[in-house]
Coordinates of C-alpha atoms and ligand atoms in Angstrom, one line a residue:
M1 CA 0.0 0.0 0.0
R2 CA 1.2 3.5 -0.8
L3 CA 2.5 5.0 2.4
T4 CA 3.1 8.6 1.4
P5 CA -0.3 10.0 0.3
G6 CA -0.8 12.2 -2.7
P7 CA -2.6 15.6 -2.3
D8 CA -6.1 15.5 -0.7
R9 CA -8.9 15.3 -3.2
D10 CA -12.7 15.2 -3.2
I11 CA -13.8 11.7 -2.3
D12 CA -17.4 10.6 -2.4
L13 CA -17.6 8.8 0.9
D14 CA -21.0 7.4 0.0
T15 CA -19.6 5.3 -2.8
V16 CA -16.1 4.6 -1.7
N17 CA -15.3 0.8 -1.4
L18 CA -12.9 0.2 1.5
F19 CA -12.6 -3.5 0.5
D20 CA -11.6 -2.7 -3.1
L21 CA -8.2 -4.4 -3.4
D22 CA -7.2 -2.1 -6.2
L23 CA -7.3 0.8 -3.7
Y24 CA -4.4 -0.9 -1.8
T25 CA -2.3 -2.0 -4.9
A26 CA -2.7 1.1 -7.2
G27 CA -4.7 3.7 -5.2
D28 CA -4.1 6.0 -2.3
P29 CA -6.0 4.8 0.9
H30 CA -4.5 7.5 3.1
T31 CA -6.4 10.2 1.2
V32 CA -9.6 8.2 1.7
W33 CA -8.9 7.9 5.4
N34 CA -8.1 11.6 5.7
A35 CA -11.5 12.4 4.3
M36 CA -13.2 9.8 6.6
R37 CA -11.6 11.2 9.7
A38 CA -12.6 14.7 8.7
K39 CA -16.1 14.1 7.3
A40 CA -17.4 10.7 8.3
P41 CA -15.7 9.4 11.5
L42 CA -18.3 6.7 11.6
H43 CA -18.7 5.3 8.1
H44 CA -21.1 2.7 6.9
Q45 CA -20.6 0.5 3.8
V46 CA -22.8 -2.2 2.3
L47 CA -21.0 -4.7 0.1
P48 CA -22.5 -6.2 -3.0
G49 CA -24.4 -9.3 -1.7
G50 CA -25.6 -7.4 1.4
R51 CA -22.8 -7.8 4.0
E52 CA -22.3 -4.5 5.8
F53 CA -19.8 -3.0 8.2
W54 CA -19.1 0.3 10.0
S55 CA -15.7 1.9 10.1
V56 CA -13.9 4.1 12.6
T57 CA -10.8 6.0 11.5
R58 CA -10.0 8.4 14.4
Y59 CA -7.3 7.4 16.9
E60 CA -9.6 7.8 19.9
D61 CA -12.4 5.7 18.4
V62 CA -10.0 3.0 17.1
C63 CA -8.6 2.6 20.7
R64 CA -12.1 2.4 22.1
V65 CA -13.2 -0.3 19.6
L66 CA -10.1 -2.4 20.1
G67 CA -9.8 -1.8 23.8
D68 CA -13.3 -2.3 25.2
H69 CA -14.6 -5.8 25.0
R70 CA -17.8 -5.0 26.9
E71 CA -18.9 -2.8 24.0
F72 CA -17.1 -4.6 21.2
T73 CA -16.6 -8.3 21.3
S74 CA -13.8 -10.3 19.6
E75 CA -15.8 -13.6 19.9
R76 CA -17.4 -13.4 16.5
G77 CA -14.1 -12.9 14.6
T78 CA -11.6 -10.1 14.3
V79 CA -10.3 -10.3 10.7
P80 CA -12.4 -8.4 8.1
T81 CA -11.7 -11.0 5.5
H82 CA -14.2 -13.2 7.4
L83 CA -16.9 -10.5 7.7
G84 CA -20.3 -11.9 8.1
T85 CA -19.2 -15.5 9.0
D86 CA -19.1 -16.1 12.7
D87 CA -15.7 -17.4 13.8
V88 CA -15.8 -21.2 14.4
A89 CA -12.8 -20.8 16.8
A90 CA -14.6 -18.3 19.0
G91 CA -13.8 -18.8 22.7
K92 CA -11.0 -21.3 21.7
L93 CA -8.5 -19.1 19.8
L94 CA -6.8 -16.4 21.9
T95 CA -7.6 -13.6 19.4
S96 CA -11.3 -14.5 19.2
T97 CA -11.8 -14.7 22.9
D98 CA -12.9 -12.0 25.3
P99 CA -11.8 -11.6 29.0
P100 CA -12.0 -13.3 31.4
R101 CA -11.0 -16.4 29.5
H102 CA -8.8 -14.4 27.2
T103 CA -6.8 -13.1 30.3
Q104 CA -6.2 -16.7 31.5
V105 CA -5.0 -18.0 28.2
R106 CA -3.0 -15.0 27.4
R107 CA -1.1 -15.2 30.7
A108 CA -0.3 -18.8 30.0
I109 CA 1.0 -18.2 26.5
G110 CA 2.6 -14.9 27.1
A111 CA 5.3 -16.0 29.6
K112 CA 7.7 -16.9 26.8
L113 CA 7.1 -13.7 24.9
T114 CA 7.7 -11.0 27.5
A115 CA 10.5 -8.5 27.0
R116 CA 12.6 -10.2 29.6
A117 CA 12.1 -13.7 28.0
V118 CA 12.9 -12.5 24.5
A119 CA 16.0 -10.6 25.6
T120 CA 17.7 -13.9 26.1
W121 CA 17.4 -14.4 22.3
Q122 CA 19.1 -11.1 21.5
D123 CA 22.4 -12.6 20.2
R124 CA 20.8 -15.3 18.1
I125 CA 18.5 -12.8 16.6
R126 CA 21.4 -10.5 15.8
Q127 CA 23.2 -13.4 14.1
A128 CA 20.1 -14.2 12.0
I129 CA 19.8 -10.5 10.9
V130 CA 23.5 -10.3 10.0
G131 CA 23.0 -13.4 7.8
F132 CA 19.9 -11.8 6.3
L133 CA 21.8 -8.6 5.3
E134 CA 24.8 -10.4 4.0
P135 CA 23.6 -10.8 0.3
A136 CA 23.0 -7.1 0.1
L137 CA 26.7 -6.3 0.8
D138 CA 27.8 -7.3 -2.7
G139 CA 26.2 -4.2 -4.2
E140 CA 23.9 -6.2 -6.5
V141 CA 20.1 -5.5 -6.7
F142 CA 18.5 -6.9 -3.6
D143 CA 14.7 -7.4 -3.5
L144 CA 14.1 -6.4 0.1
A145 CA 10.4 -7.0 0.2
E146 CA 10.6 -10.5 -1.3
R147 CA 13.5 -11.6 0.9
A148 CA 12.0 -10.0 4.1
L149 CA 9.2 -12.5 4.0
L150 CA 11.7 -15.0 5.3
L151 CA 13.1 -12.7 8.0
P152 CA 10.6 -13.7 10.8
A153 CA 11.2 -17.4 10.1
M154 CA 15.0 -16.8 10.4
I155 CA 14.4 -14.8 13.6
T156 CA 11.5 -16.5 15.3
G157 CA 11.7 -20.0 13.7
P158 CA 14.1 -21.3 16.4
L159 CA 12.3 -19.4 19.2
L160 CA 9.0 -20.9 18.2
G161 CA 10.5 -24.4 17.7
I162 CA 10.1 -24.6 13.9
P163 CA 12.9 -26.4 12.0
E164 CA 14.6 -24.5 9.2
K165 CA 13.4 -27.0 6.5
D166 CA 9.8 -25.9 7.1
W167 CA 10.3 -22.2 7.1
A168 CA 9.7 -21.5 3.4
E169 CA 6.5 -23.5 3.3
L170 CA 5.1 -21.8 6.4
V171 CA 6.0 -18.4 5.1
Q172 CA 4.1 -19.2 1.9
L173 CA 1.0 -20.5 3.8
T174 CA 0.8 -17.5 6.2
A175 CA 1.1 -15.1 3.2
M176 CA -1.8 -17.0 1.6
V177 CA -4.0 -16.4 4.6
T178 CA -3.4 -12.6 4.6
A179 CA -3.3 -11.9 0.9
P180 CA -5.3 -14.8 -0.8
S181 CA -5.9 -12.7 -3.9
D182 CA -2.3 -11.6 -4.5
R183 CA -0.9 -13.2 -7.6
H184 CA 2.2 -14.4 -5.6
F185 CA 0.1 -16.4 -3.2
C186 CA -3.3 -17.2 -4.9
H187 CA -4.1 -20.9 -5.7
G188 CA -7.2 -20.8 -7.9
S189 CA -9.7 -18.7 -6.1
E190 CA -9.5 -16.6 -2.9
D191 CA -11.7 -19.0 -1.0
A192 CA -9.7 -22.0 -2.1
T193 CA -6.4 -20.3 -1.2
L194 CA -7.8 -19.5 2.3
A195 CA -9.1 -23.0 2.8
I196 CA -5.8 -24.7 1.8
A197 CA -3.7 -22.4 3.9
H198 CA -5.9 -22.7 7.0
H199 CA -6.0 -26.5 6.7
E200 CA -2.3 -26.9 6.1
L201 CA -1.3 -24.5 8.9
L202 CA -3.5 -26.2 11.5
S203 CA -2.4 -29.6 10.4
Y204 CA 1.2 -28.5 10.8
V205 CA 0.8 -27.4 14.4
T206 CA -1.3 -30.4 15.2
E207 CA 1.3 -32.8 13.8
W208 CA 4.1 -30.9 15.6
V209 CA 2.3 -31.3 18.9
K210 CA 1.6 -35.0 18.3
Q211 CA 5.3 -35.7 17.5
R212 CA 6.5 -33.7 20.5
R213 CA 4.2 -35.6 22.8
A214 CA 5.3 -38.9 21.3
S215 CA 9.0 -38.2 21.7
G216 CA 8.7 -36.6 25.1
E217 CA 11.5 -34.2 24.0
A218 CA 11.4 -30.5 24.9
D219 CA 13.4 -27.6 23.4
G220 CA 12.2 -24.7 25.6
S221 CA 10.4 -23.2 22.5
V222 CA 7.2 -21.2 22.5
L223 CA 5.3 -24.1 21.0
D224 CA 6.7 -26.4 23.6
H225 CA 5.5 -24.0 26.2
L226 CA 2.0 -24.1 24.7
V227 CA 1.9 -27.9 25.0
N228 CA 2.6 -27.6 28.8
A229 CA 0.7 -24.4 29.6
T230 CA -2.2 -24.3 31.9
A231 CA -4.9 -21.7 31.8
G232 CA -7.3 -21.4 34.8
D233 CA -5.9 -24.7 36.4
A234 CA -6.5 -26.8 33.3
P235 CA -4.1 -27.5 30.4
L236 CA -4.9 -26.0 27.0
T237 CA -6.8 -28.5 24.9
D238 CA -5.1 -29.8 21.7
E239 CA -7.5 -27.7 19.7
E240 CA -6.5 -24.6 21.6
I241 CA -2.8 -25.4 21.2
A242 CA -3.2 -25.9 17.4
L243 CA -5.2 -22.7 17.0
D244 CA -3.0 -20.5 19.2
G245 CA 0.2 -22.0 17.6
Y246 CA -1.4 -21.1 14.2
S247 CA -2.1 -17.6 15.4
I248 CA 1.4 -17.0 16.7
L249 CA 2.9 -18.2 13.5
L250 CA 0.6 -15.9 11.5
G251 CA 1.2 -12.9 13.8
A252 CA 5.0 -13.4 13.6
N253 CA 5.2 -14.0 9.8
V254 CA 3.0 -11.5 8.2
T255 CA 3.7 -8.2 9.9
T256 CA 7.4 -7.7 10.7
P257 CA 8.6 -8.0 7.0
H258 CA 6.3 -5.2 5.8
T259 CA 7.4 -3.0 8.7
V260 CA 11.0 -3.5 7.6
S261 CA 10.4 -2.9 3.9
G262 CA 8.1 0.2 4.5
T263 CA 10.6 1.8 7.0
V264 CA 13.5 1.2 4.6
Q265 CA 11.5 2.7 1.8
A266 CA 10.8 5.8 3.9
L267 CA 14.5 6.1 4.8
I268 CA 15.5 5.9 1.1
E269 CA 12.9 8.6 0.3
H270 CA 14.3 10.7 3.2
P271 CA 18.1 10.4 3.0
E272 CA 18.5 13.1 5.6
Q273 CA 16.6 10.9 8.1
F274 CA 18.9 8.0 7.2
A275 CA 22.0 10.2 7.8
R276 CA 20.6 11.3 11.1
A277 CA 20.0 7.8 12.4
Q278 CA 23.4 6.8 11.2
A279 CA 25.0 9.7 13.0
D280 CA 23.2 8.9 16.3
E281 CA 22.3 5.3 17.1
S282 CA 20.4 6.4 20.2
L283 CA 17.6 7.5 17.8
I284 CA 17.0 3.9 16.6
P285 CA 14.4 2.9 19.2
N286 CA 12.4 6.0 18.1
L287 CA 13.0 5.2 14.4
V288 CA 11.4 1.8 15.1
E289 CA 8.3 3.4 16.7
E290 CA 8.0 5.9 13.8
G291 CA 8.5 3.0 11.3
L292 CA 5.7 1.1 13.1
R293 CA 3.4 4.1 12.9
W294 CA 4.3 4.9 9.3
T295 CA 3.9 1.4 8.0
S296 CA 1.0 0.2 10.2
A297 CA 1.4 -3.3 8.8
A298 CA -1.9 -4.6 10.3
T299 CA -4.1 -2.1 8.6
N300 CA -7.2 -2.9 10.6
F301 CA -8.9 -5.4 13.0
M302 CA -12.6 -6.0 13.4
R303 CA -15.0 -6.3 16.3
Y304 CA -18.8 -6.7 16.6
A305 CA -20.9 -4.3 18.7
V306 CA -22.5 -6.0 21.7
D307 CA -25.3 -3.4 21.9
D308 CA -26.4 -0.3 20.0
I309 CA -23.3 1.9 20.5
E310 CA -22.8 5.6 19.9
I311 CA -19.4 6.4 18.5
G312 CA -17.9 8.9 16.0
G313 CA -21.1 10.9 15.9
G314 CA -23.3 8.0 14.9
T315 CA -24.7 4.7 16.1
I316 CA -23.5 1.1 15.4
P317 CA -26.5 -1.2 15.8
A318 CA -26.2 -4.2 18.1
R319 CA -24.4 -7.1 16.3
G320 CA -23.0 -4.7 13.7
A321 CA -19.5 -5.4 12.5
V322 CA -17.0 -2.5 13.0
V323 CA -13.6 -2.2 11.4
A324 CA -11.0 -0.2 13.4
W325 CA -8.6 1.3 10.8
I326 CA -5.2 1.3 12.6
G327 CA -3.5 2.7 9.5
S328 CA -5.7 5.7 9.8
A329 CA -5.5 6.1 13.6
N330 CA -1.7 6.3 13.2
R331 CA -2.0 9.3 10.9
D332 CA -4.6 11.1 13.0
E333 CA -3.5 14.8 13.0
L334 CA -5.0 15.2 16.5
Q335 CA -2.4 12.7 17.9
F336 CA 0.4 13.1 15.5
P337 CA 1.1 16.7 14.2
D338 CA 2.0 16.6 10.4
P339 CA 1.1 12.9 10.4
H340 CA 2.2 12.3 6.8
V341 CA 5.7 13.4 7.6
F342 CA 8.2 10.6 8.4
D343 CA 10.3 11.9 11.3
I344 CA 12.5 9.5 13.2
A345 CA 12.8 12.0 16.0
R346 CA 9.0 12.5 16.3
N347 CA 7.8 13.3 19.8
G348 CA 5.2 10.8 20.9
A349 CA 5.9 8.3 18.2
K350 CA 5.5 5.6 20.9
R351 CA 1.8 6.4 21.1
Q352 CA 1.4 4.6 17.8
V353 CA -1.2 1.8 17.8
A354 CA 0.4 -0.5 15.2
F355 CA 0.3 -3.3 17.8
G356 CA -3.3 -2.6 18.6
F357 CA -4.7 -1.4 21.9
G358 CA -6.2 -3.0 25.1
P359 CA -6.5 -6.7 26.0
H360 CA -5.5 -8.0 22.6
F361 CA -2.4 -5.7 22.3
C362 CA 0.1 -7.7 20.3
I363 CA 1.6 -10.4 22.4
G364 CA 4.7 -10.4 20.1
A365 CA 5.4 -6.7 20.4
P366 CA 8.5 -7.1 22.6
L367 CA 10.0 -9.6 20.1
A368 CA 9.0 -7.4 17.1
R369 CA 10.4 -4.2 18.7
M370 CA 13.7 -5.9 19.6
S371 CA 14.1 -7.5 16.2
L372 CA 13.4 -4.2 14.4
R373 CA 15.9 -2.4 16.7
I374 CA 18.6 -4.9 15.9
Y375 CA 17.7 -4.9 12.2
F376 CA 18.2 -1.1 11.9
E377 CA 21.3 -1.1 14.1
E378 CA 22.9 -3.7 11.8
L379 CA 21.7 -2.0 8.6
L380 CA 22.9 1.4 9.5
R381 CA 26.3 0.1 10.6
R382 CA 26.9 -1.8 7.4
F383 CA 25.6 0.5 4.6
S384 CA 26.5 4.1 3.8
S385 CA 23.5 4.6 1.5
L386 CA 20.5 2.8 0.0
E387 CA 18.8 3.5 -3.3
F388 CA 15.8 2.2 -5.2
A389 CA 16.5 -0.1 -8.1
G390 CA 13.0 -0.4 -9.5
E391 CA 9.4 0.2 -8.7
P392 CA 7.8 -1.3 -5.5
E393 CA 4.9 -3.7 -6.0
H394 CA 2.2 -3.5 -3.4
L395 CA 0.5 -6.5 -1.6
R396 CA -3.0 -7.1 -2.7
S397 CA -4.7 -6.9 0.6
F398 CA -6.9 -4.5 2.6
F399 CA -5.8 -6.2 5.9
I400 CA -2.0 -6.1 5.6
A401 CA -0.2 -3.1 4.3
G402 CA 2.9 -4.3 2.5
M403 CA 5.0 -4.9 -0.5
T404 CA 5.8 -8.0 -2.5
H405 CA 8.8 -6.4 -4.3
L406 CA 11.1 -3.5 -3.3
P407 CA 14.3 -3.7 -5.4
I408 CA 17.1 -1.8 -3.8
V409 CA 20.9 -1.4 -4.1
A410 CA 23.0 -0.9 -0.9
R411 CA 26.4 0.6 -0.7
K412 CA 28.9 -0.7 1.9
R413 CA 30.0 1.7 4.5
Ligands
HEM501 C1 5.6 -5.4 13.4 C2 5.1 -6.5 13.9 C3 3.7 -6.8 14.4 C4 2.6 -6.0 14.2 C5 2.4 -4.7 13.5 C6 1.5 -6.7 14.9 C7 0.2 -6.3 15.0 C8 -0.8 -6.8 15.9 C9 -2.0 -6.2 16.2 C10 -2.6 -4.9 15.7 C11 -2.7 -7.0 17.1 C12 -4.0 -6.8 17.8 C13 -5.2 -7.7 17.2 C14 -6.5 -7.3 17.8 O1 -6.7 -6.3 18.4 O2 -7.5 -8.1 17.6 C15 -1.8 -8.2 17.3 C16 -2.1 -9.3 18.1 C17 -1.3 -10.4 18.1 N1 -0.1 -10.6 17.6 FE1 1.0 -9.2 16.6 N2 2.0 -7.9 15.4 C18 3.3 -8.0 15.1 C19 4.2 -9.0 15.5 C20 3.9 -10.1 16.1 C21 4.8 -11.2 16.4 C22 6.3 -11.2 16.2 C23 4.0 -12.2 17.0 C24 4.4 -13.6 17.5 C25 5.5 -13.9 18.0 C26 2.6 -11.8 17.0 C27 1.5 -12.5 17.5 C28 0.3 -11.9 17.8 C29 -0.8 -12.6 18.5 C30 -0.7 -14.1 18.9 C31 -1.8 -11.7 18.7 C32 -3.1 -11.9 19.4 C33 -3.0 -11.4 20.9 C34 -4.4 -11.5 21.6 O3 -5.4 -11.7 21.0 O4 -4.3 -11.3 22.8 N3 2.6 -10.5 16.5 N4 -0.7 -8.0 16.6

């Protein structure tokens, strides 16, 4: 998705189609969200076929929708691709469960993903990142977006307990879930692609658990931890383990690569920001926050209204689906002055909501933040400059903002 918007233009918000995939590959969603924040902070759209949803685009409203499960439940599904079909994993999958059960399961799963727990992986993660950057050192064209898809597997594969031989397949399957219409990942139709990927990923984790139980071995990985975790005095069921393992794999694979590519793209477009970060490494943690805000890799998440709810100057009827546009909240001028300016020293960049807000705040955020910090430390130490070597190609998705190709050339420092 285009991350630097063109000039504001007149947009007919009554006819705009927020699920039009062309908007995210060839269009300019930020100009649409600018208009929505200004003129229709609660927006209603009916899709051909009758499915309907409401949208909130302002920072404050996005935080309220994501953060308050009493008003907005996760238990009927949270991914807009599944709009209108109640989630079969409701109450079993962490992401589709409300507190208090959500709190119990999250506590059990989260122990291995806290900032303190992931800090012990720092050196291994640095090694993986150095290996990732190595091919760019020879000065040839390097397709950052394509290669970055493998980055989370290289970083988190060992931490999750996934052997290297399986990485490429899992990366492909998780990409199929998030962008089933993209030509790089589509198998036949969108529905078929989703069905295959869902089935294969669940089978993978189920088989992994079966083998681990049979062998009695343990490697201290996150998946191992899931097998032994107890939530509210009872172990997780095999179904919960499979679903949550799936969800962690998905969360890890589909977001970090696009944050990396989008932030590098912004640094190439703004060489003065690149130079500034290179001159002062202490700016890197803030560069990471600004990169997260700028790229907002998870464009949105969905909830369903529990009751008639007033928000954004209108009412969402009980049981109505509401999409919280994170990509828009992170460019809300009331929170972020000059929101479409990429500024690695921005005050308050840490208020970004790229990881969501409230009880479902990304459980992988400490890992993602640490990986991104190390990535930019190593990048800035190695390269004196980066340049584009071709046009970017955008991911065909309204759920994940990303690129499938970003050819660059890097010069050694
Ligand atoms: C830049 C990287 C990442 C971004 C932008 C991101 C974004 C998000 C967002 C917006 C949510 C909230 C979903 C909601 O409100 O329904 C979320 C939840 C989640 N993320 Fe991430 N994520 C990232 C990295 C990761 C990583 C590395 C992992 C795994 C190790 C992960 C696993 C999860 C899981 C399991 C949840 C569900 C948490 C819950 O329901 O309590 N994510 N993520």
